Coordinates of C-alpha atoms in Angstrom, one line a residue:
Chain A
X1 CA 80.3 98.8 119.8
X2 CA 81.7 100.7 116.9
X3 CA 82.0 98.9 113.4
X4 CA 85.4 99.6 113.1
X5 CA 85.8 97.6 116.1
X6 CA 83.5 94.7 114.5
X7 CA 85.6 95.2 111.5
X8 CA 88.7 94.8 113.3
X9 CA 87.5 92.1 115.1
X10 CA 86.8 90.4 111.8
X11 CA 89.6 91.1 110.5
X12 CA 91.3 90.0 112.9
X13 CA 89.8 86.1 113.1
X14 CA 90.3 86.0 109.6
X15 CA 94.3 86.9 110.1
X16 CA 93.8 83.9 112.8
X17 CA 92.2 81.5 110.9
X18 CA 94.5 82.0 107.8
X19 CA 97.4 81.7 109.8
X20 CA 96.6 79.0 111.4
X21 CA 95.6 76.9 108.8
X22 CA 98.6 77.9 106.5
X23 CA 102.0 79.1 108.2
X24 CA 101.0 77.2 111.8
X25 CA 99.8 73.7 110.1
X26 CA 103.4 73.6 108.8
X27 CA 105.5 74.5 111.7
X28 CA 106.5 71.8 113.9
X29 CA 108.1 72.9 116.9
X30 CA 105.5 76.1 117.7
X31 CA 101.9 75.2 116.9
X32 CA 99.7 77.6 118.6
X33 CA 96.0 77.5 118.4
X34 CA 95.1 81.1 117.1
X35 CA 91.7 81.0 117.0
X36 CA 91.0 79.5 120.3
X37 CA 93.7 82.1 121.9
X38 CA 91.6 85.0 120.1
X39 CA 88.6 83.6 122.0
X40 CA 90.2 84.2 125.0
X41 CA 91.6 87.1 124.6
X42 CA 88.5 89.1 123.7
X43 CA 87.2 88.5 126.9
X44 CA 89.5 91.0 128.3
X45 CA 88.6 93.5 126.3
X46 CA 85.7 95.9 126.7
X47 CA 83.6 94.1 124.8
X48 CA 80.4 93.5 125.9
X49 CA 80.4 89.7 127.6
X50 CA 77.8 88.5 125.6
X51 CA 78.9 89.5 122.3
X52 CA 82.4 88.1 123.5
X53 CA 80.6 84.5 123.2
X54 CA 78.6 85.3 120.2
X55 CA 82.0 85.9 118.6
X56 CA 84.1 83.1 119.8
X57 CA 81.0 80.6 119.5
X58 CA 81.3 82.2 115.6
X59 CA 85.0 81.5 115.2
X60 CA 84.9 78.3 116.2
X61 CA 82.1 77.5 113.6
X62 CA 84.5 78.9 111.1
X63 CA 87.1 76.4 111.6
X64 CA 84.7 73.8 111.9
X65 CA 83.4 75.0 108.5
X66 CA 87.0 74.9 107.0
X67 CA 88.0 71.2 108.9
X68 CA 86.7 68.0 108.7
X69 CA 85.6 67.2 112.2
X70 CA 81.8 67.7 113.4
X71 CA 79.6 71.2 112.7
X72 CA 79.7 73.4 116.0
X73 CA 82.5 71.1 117.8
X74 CA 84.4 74.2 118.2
X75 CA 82.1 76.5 118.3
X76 CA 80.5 74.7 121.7
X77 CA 84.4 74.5 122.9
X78 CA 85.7 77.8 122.1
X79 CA 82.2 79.6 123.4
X80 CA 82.9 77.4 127.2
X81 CA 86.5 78.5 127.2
X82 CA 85.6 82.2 126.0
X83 CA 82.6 82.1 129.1
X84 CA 85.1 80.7 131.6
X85 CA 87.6 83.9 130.4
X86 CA 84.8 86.4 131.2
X87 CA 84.2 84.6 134.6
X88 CA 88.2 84.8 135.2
X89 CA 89.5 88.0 133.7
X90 CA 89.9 89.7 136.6
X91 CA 92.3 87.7 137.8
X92 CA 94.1 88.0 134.5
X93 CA 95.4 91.5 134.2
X94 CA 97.8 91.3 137.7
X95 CA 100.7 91.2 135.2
X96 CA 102.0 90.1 132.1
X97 CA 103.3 86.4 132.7
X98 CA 99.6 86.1 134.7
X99 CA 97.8 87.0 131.9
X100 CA 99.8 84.4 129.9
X101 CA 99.7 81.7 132.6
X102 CA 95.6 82.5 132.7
X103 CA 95.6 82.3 128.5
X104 CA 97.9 78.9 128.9
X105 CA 95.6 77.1 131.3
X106 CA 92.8 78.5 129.1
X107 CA 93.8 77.1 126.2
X108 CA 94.8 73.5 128.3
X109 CA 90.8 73.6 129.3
X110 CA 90.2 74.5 125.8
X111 CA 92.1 71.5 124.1
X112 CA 91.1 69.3 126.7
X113 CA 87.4 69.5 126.3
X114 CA 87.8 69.5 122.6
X115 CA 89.0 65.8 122.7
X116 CA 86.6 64.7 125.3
X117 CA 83.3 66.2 123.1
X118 CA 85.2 64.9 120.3
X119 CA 85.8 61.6 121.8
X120 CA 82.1 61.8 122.6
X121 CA 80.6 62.5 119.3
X122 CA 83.3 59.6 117.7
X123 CA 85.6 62.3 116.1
X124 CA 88.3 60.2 115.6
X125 CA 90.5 62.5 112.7
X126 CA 91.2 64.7 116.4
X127 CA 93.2 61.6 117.7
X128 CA 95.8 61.1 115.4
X129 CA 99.4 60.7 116.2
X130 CA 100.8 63.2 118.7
X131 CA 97.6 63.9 120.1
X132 CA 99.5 63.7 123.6
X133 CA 102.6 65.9 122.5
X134 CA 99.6 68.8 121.1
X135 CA 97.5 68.9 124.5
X136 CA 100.8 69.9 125.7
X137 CA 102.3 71.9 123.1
X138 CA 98.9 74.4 122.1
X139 CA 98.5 75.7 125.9
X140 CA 102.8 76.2 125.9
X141 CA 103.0 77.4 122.7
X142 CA 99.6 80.0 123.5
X143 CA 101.0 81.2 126.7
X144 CA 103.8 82.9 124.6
X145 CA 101.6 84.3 122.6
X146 CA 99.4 85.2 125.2
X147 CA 102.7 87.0 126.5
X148 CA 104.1 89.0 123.6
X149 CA 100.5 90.1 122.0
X150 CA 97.6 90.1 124.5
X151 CA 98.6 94.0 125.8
X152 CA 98.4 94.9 122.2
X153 CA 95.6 93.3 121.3
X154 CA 93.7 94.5 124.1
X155 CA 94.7 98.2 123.3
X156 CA 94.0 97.9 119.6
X157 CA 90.8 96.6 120.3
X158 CA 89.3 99.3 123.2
X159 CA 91.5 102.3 121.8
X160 CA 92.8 102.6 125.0
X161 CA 96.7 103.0 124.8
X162 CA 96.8 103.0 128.7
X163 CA 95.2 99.5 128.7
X164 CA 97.3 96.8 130.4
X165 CA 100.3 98.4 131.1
X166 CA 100.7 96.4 134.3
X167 CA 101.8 99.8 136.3
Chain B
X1 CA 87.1 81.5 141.8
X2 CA 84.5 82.7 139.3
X3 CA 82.8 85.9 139.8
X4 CA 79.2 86.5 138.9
X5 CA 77.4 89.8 138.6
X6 CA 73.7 90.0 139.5
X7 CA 71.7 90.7 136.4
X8 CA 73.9 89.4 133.9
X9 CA 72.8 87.7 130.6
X10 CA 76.5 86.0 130.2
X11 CA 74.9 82.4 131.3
X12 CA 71.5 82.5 129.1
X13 CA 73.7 83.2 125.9
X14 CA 76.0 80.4 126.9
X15 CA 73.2 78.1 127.1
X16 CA 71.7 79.3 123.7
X17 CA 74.9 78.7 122.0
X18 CA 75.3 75.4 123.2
X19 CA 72.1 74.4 122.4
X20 CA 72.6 75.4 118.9
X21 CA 76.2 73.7 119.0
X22 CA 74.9 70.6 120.1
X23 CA 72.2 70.5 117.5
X24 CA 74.3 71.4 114.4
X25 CA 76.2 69.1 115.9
X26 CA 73.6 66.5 115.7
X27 CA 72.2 67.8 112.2
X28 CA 76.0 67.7 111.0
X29 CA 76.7 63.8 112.0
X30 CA 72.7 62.5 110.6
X31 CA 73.4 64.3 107.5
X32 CA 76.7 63.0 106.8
X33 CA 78.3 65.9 106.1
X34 CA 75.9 66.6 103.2
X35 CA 72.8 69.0 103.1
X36 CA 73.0 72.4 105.0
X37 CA 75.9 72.1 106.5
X38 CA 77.5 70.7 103.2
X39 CA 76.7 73.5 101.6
X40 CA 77.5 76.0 104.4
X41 CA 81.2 74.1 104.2
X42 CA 81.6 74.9 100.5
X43 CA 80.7 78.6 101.0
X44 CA 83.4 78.9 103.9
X45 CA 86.0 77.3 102.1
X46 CA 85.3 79.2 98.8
X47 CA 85.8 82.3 100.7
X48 CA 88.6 81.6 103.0
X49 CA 90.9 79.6 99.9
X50 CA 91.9 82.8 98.2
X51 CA 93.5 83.9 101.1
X52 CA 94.7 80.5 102.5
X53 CA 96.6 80.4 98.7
X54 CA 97.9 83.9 99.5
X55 CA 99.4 82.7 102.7
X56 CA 100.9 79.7 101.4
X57 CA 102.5 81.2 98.5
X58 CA 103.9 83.9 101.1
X59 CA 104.5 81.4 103.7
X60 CA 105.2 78.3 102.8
X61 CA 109.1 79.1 101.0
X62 CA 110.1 80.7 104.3
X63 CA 109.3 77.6 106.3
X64 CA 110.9 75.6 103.8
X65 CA 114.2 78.2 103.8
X66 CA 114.1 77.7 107.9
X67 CA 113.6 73.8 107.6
X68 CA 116.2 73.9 104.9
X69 CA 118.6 75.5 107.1
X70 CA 118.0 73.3 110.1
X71 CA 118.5 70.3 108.4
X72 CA 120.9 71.1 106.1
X73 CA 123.1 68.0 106.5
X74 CA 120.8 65.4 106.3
X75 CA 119.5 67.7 103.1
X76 CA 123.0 67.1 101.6
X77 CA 123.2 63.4 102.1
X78 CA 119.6 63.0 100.9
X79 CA 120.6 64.9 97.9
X80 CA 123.6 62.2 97.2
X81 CA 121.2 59.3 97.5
X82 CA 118.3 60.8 95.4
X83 CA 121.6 61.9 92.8
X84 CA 122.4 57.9 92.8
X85 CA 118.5 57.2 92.8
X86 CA 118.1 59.2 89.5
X87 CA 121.0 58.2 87.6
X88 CA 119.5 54.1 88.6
X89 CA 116.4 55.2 87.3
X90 CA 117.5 56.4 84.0
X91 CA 119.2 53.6 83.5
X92 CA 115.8 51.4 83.9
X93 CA 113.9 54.2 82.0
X94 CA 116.0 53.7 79.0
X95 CA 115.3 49.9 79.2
X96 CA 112.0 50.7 79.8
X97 CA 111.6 52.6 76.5
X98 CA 113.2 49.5 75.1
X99 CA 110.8 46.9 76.6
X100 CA 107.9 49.4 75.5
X101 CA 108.7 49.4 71.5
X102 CA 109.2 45.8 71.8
X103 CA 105.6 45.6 73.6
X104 CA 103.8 47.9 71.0
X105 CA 105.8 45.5 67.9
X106 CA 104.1 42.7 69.8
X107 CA 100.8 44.1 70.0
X108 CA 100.8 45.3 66.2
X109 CA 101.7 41.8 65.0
X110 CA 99.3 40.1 67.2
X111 CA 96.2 42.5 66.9
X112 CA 96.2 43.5 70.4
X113 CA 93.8 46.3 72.6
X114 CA 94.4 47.0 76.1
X115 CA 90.8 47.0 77.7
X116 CA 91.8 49.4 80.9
X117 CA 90.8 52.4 81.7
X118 CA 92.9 55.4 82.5
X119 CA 92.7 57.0 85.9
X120 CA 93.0 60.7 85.2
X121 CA 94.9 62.2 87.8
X122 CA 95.0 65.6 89.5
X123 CA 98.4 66.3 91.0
X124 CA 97.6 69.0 94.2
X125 CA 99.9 70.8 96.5
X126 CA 98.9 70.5 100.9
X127 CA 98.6 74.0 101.8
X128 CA 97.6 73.4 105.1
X129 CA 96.0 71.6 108.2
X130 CA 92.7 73.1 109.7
X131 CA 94.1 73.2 113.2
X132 CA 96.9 71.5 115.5
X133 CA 94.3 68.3 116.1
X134 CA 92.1 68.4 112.9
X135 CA 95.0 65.5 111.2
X136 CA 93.7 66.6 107.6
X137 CA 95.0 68.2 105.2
X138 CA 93.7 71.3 102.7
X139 CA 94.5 71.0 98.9
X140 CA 95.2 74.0 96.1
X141 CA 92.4 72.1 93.9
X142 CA 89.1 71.7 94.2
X143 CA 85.6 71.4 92.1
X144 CA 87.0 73.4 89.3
X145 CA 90.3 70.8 88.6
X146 CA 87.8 68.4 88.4
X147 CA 88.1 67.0 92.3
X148 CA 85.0 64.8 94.0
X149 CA 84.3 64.0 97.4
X150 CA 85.4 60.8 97.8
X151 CA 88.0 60.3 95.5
X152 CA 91.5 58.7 96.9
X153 CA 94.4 59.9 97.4
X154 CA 97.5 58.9 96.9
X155 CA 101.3 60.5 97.2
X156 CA 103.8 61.2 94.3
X157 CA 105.1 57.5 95.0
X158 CA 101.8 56.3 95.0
X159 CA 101.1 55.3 98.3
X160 CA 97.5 55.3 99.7
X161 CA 97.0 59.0 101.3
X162 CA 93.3 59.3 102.2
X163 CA 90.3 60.3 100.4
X164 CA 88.5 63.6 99.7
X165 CA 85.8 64.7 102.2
X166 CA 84.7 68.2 101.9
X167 CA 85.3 70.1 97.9
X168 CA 85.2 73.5 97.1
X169 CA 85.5 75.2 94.4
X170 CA 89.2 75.7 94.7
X171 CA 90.7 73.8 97.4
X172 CA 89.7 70.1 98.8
X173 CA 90.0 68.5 102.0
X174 CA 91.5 65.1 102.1
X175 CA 91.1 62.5 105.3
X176 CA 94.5 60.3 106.3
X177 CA 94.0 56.7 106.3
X178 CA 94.6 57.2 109.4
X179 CA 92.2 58.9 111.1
X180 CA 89.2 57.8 108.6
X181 CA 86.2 56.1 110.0
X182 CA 85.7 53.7 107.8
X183 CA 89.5 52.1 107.4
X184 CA 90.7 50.5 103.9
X185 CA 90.1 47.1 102.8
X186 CA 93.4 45.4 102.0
X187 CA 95.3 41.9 101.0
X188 CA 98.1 40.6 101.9
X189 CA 99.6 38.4 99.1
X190 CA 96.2 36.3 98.6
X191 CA 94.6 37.0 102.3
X192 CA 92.1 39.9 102.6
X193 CA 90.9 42.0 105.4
X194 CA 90.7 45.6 106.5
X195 CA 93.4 47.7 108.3
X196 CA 91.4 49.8 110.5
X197 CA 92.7 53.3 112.2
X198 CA 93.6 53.1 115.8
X199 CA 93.2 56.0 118.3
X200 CA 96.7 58.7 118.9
X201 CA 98.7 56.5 116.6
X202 CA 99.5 56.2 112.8
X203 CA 99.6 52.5 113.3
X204 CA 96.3 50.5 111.6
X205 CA 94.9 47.5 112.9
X206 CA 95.2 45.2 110.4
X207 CA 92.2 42.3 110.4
X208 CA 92.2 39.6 107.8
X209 CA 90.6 36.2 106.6
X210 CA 93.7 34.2 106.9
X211 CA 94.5 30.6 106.8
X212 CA 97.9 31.8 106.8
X213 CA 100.2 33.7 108.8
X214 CA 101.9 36.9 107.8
X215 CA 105.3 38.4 108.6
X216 CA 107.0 41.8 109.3
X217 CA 107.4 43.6 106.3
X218 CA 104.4 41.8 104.0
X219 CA 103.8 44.3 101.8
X220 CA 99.4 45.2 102.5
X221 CA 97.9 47.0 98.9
X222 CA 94.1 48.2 98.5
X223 CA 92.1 44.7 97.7
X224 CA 90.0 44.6 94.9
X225 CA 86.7 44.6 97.5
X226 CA 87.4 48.1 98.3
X227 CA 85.0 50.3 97.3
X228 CA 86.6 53.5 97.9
X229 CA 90.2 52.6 96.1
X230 CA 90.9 50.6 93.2
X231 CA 93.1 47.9 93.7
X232 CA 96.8 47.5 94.1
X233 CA 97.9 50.8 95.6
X234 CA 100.7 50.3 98.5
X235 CA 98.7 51.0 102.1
X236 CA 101.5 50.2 104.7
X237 CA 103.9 47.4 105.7
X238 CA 102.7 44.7 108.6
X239 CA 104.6 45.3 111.7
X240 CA 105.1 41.9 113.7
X241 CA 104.9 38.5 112.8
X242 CA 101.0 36.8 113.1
X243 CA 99.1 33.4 112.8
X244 CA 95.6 32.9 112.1
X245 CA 93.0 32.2 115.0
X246 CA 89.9 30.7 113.4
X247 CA 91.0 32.6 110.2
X248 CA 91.0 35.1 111.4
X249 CA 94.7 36.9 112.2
X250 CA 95.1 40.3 113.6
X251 CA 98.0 42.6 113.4
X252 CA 99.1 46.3 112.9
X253 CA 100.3 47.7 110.1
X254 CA 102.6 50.2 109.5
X255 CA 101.0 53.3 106.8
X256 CA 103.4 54.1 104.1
X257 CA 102.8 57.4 104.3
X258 CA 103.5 60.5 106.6
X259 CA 101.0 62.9 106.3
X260 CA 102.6 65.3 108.4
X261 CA 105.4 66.0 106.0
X262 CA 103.2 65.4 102.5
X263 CA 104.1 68.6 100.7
X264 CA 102.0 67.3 96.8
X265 CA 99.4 64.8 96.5
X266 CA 97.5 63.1 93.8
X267 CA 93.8 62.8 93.5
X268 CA 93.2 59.9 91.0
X269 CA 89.2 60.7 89.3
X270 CA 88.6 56.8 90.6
X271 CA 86.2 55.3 90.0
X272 CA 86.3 56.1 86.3
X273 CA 82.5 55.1 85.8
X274 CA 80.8 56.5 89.3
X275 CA 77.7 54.8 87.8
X276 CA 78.5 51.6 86.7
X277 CA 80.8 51.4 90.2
X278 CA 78.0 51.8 92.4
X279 CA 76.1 49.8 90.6
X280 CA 78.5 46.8 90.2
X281 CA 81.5 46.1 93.2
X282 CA 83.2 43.9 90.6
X283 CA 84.4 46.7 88.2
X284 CA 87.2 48.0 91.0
X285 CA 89.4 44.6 89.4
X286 CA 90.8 46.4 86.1
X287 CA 90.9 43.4 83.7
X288 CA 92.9 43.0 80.0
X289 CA 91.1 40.9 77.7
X290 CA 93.9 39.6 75.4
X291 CA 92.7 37.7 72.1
X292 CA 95.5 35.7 70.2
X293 CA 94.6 35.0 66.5
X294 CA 95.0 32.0 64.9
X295 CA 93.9 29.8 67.9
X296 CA 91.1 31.9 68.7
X297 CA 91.9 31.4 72.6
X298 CA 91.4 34.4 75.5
X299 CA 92.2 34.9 78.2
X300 CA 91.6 37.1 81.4
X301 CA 94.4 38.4 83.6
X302 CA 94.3 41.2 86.6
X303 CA 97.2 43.6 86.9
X304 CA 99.4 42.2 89.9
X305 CA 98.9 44.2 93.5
X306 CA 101.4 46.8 93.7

């Protein structure tokens, strides 16, 4: 892999985790989880699947270094979710709404398992009020994202304009 | 269906990475935050808070324009009530000032001194939430504004907030009430106990040593015993009507505040004496030692709760 695609890639999580910690924190009726939908994501790239873990597992050790829940809660959840994408993917570029229906019931696995382990390891600042309203909300609010940017992401990341054109 | 391909290495690296998950995981919770991973904390956040500033300087007024805009006539009828709020408040403030030049007269004539101790406080905007489930909430000031871990914190009406858990150098990270492990140890009127958080809802269990019973909307304030707050800060409301079993009564309480729409908090540098609080649980009651001349009497009186 080139490193301007590591840089990218950095860059990239960075963009996530900022915005999701700043501009998404504050919005109530759209609350994505960026990070988690950037671990999916990269699976469909060309990126090598290995190194699609190693990076997702490392994301989710960022936000876990930036919240207050458990060390490596994330990291354990976003690295399952990010191997279940590499297991899946090629049922994921059919077309455009199945690539966000595949990214929505992603995330859904995602968020669920990160309240179970949390549950688990008594993380109890992840079951605050609304808890209910976000397992739904994150996996609705991903699959639009999934929709409008996962083409583009995927062709800025393997330089392949032709990439997910759905033809 | 998941598809497999002979030969792969996808499944070892899986297992590697949960293994070390699981075992920062375990480090993270016998350490207590602290150590390694305390210090791995500080270095993320030092890095990342520029940024997250950035984006909340950029951000944050376009939210409030769209908010603004979608709630704009419940904006103009909060702006008539906080209009007749301000002008009621002037109108104590001036009798305030009154009250106060008649107190310092008093306490010239009679020889007075206050024995209480400021709380400095640091005044903080929220800039942000680490994720959609991670409930708390990222500060503008950290280590270098003179923020702890463990202070409390409290909203510009002075209702209990949370307490710091993680500092950096420039931003902090403050746990709700709410969703802290440890709850808050309150009184209501004379009765103490502990209002303890509850799982996916703001409501606290409230516990107490009661031998009597409490009604819906008793005011609950931080009790003297607590050792994380001092005394007297509003908490929350209690919710329904309860009698003591074997004294001991059980109810929820309602928190004062919404963290989900804090927008400035204040971290009060509490306790004042780290030392001396640690070492003595009695020095969270702030006491005024008044001594009258001429009859040579004192006496010993605790602020009221609230």
């Amino acid at each position: 892999m080139r490193l301007r695609t590591i840089l990218t890639l950095v860059g990239l999580v960075l963009v996530a985790i900022v915005l999701q910690t700043t501009m998404f924190s504050r919005l109530e009726f759209f609350t994505p989880d960026l990070v988690l939908l950037l671990a999916i994501l990269i699976p469909l790239t060309k990126i090598r699947p290995e190194l699609a873990l190693l990076i997702a597992f490392t994301a989710g050790l960022t936000v876990d270094l930036l919240g207050s829940a458990v060390l490596g809660l994330r990291g354990i959840v976003f690295t399952i979710v990010a191997y279940l994408g590499i297991r899946t993917r090629d049922r994921a570029d059919i077309g455009r709404i199945v690539t966000a229906l595949w990214a929505g019931g992603l995330t859904l696995t995602g968020v669920i398992l990160l309240i179970l382990v949390g549950t688990l390891f008594g993380q109890s600042v992840l079951l605050g009020e609304g808890v209910v309203d976000r397992v739904i909300f994150v996996p609705i609010a991903n699959f639009i994202l999934a929709f409008i940017l996962a083409p583009m992401f995927v062709r800025l990341i393997d330089r392949d304009s032709t990439a997910f054109r759905y033809v | 269906m998941l598809s497999r391909q002979p030969g792969d290495r996808t499944l070892p690296t899986l297992i590697t990475l949960l293994v070390i998950g699981l075992l920062l995981m375990t480090y993270d919770i016998r350490s207590d935050g602290g150590g390694v991973t305390g210090t791995l904390r500080t270095g993320a956040q030092t890095i990342v808070a520029p940024l997250q500033k950035g984006a909340a300087f950029v951000v944050n007024p376009a939210i409030d324009a769209v908010d603004s805009l979608s709630n704009l006539a419940i904006l103009r009828e909060q702006n008539r009530a906080l209009q007749q709020e301000v002008a009621e408040l002037q109108a104590e403030l001036i009798a305030s000032v009154d009250d106060l030049a008649r107190l310092e007269l008093y306490e010239q004539i009679y020889e007075l001194e206050a024995t209480t101790t400021a709380v400095g406080r640091t005044v903080a905007n929220v800039i942000g939430q680490p994720d959609a489930f991670d409930v708390a909430l990222i500060i503008d000031k950290g280590s270098s504004h003179g923020i702890a871990v463990g202070q409390p914190v409290i909203d510009s009406s002075g209702f209990v907030v949370g307490s710091v858990q993680q500092v950096s150098a420039l931003t902090a990270t403050i746990v709700p009430i709410t969703v802290g492990p440890s709850g808050v140890a309150v009184a209501v009127g004379e009765q103490v106990g502990f209002a303890l958080p509850q799982v996916t809802t703001d409501e606290m269990r409230l516990e107490l040593e009661a031998q009597e019973p409490v009604f819906a909307g008793d005011r609950a304030v931080t009790s003297s015993r607590s050792v994380n707050f001092p005394a007297g800060l509003p908490v929350g409301e209690v919710m329904a009507d309860a009698a003591p079993t074997n004294d001991v009564l059980i109810t929820t309480m309602a928190p004062y505040v919404q963290t989900d729409t804090l927008r400035v908090v204040v971290v009060l540098a509490w306790p004042p004496d780290p030392v001396t609080a640690a070492t003595d649980a009695e020095t969270t009651t702030t006491t005024t030692t008044t001594t009258i001349p001429g009859d040579g009497s004192t006496s010993t009186t605790a602020p009221e709760d609230g």
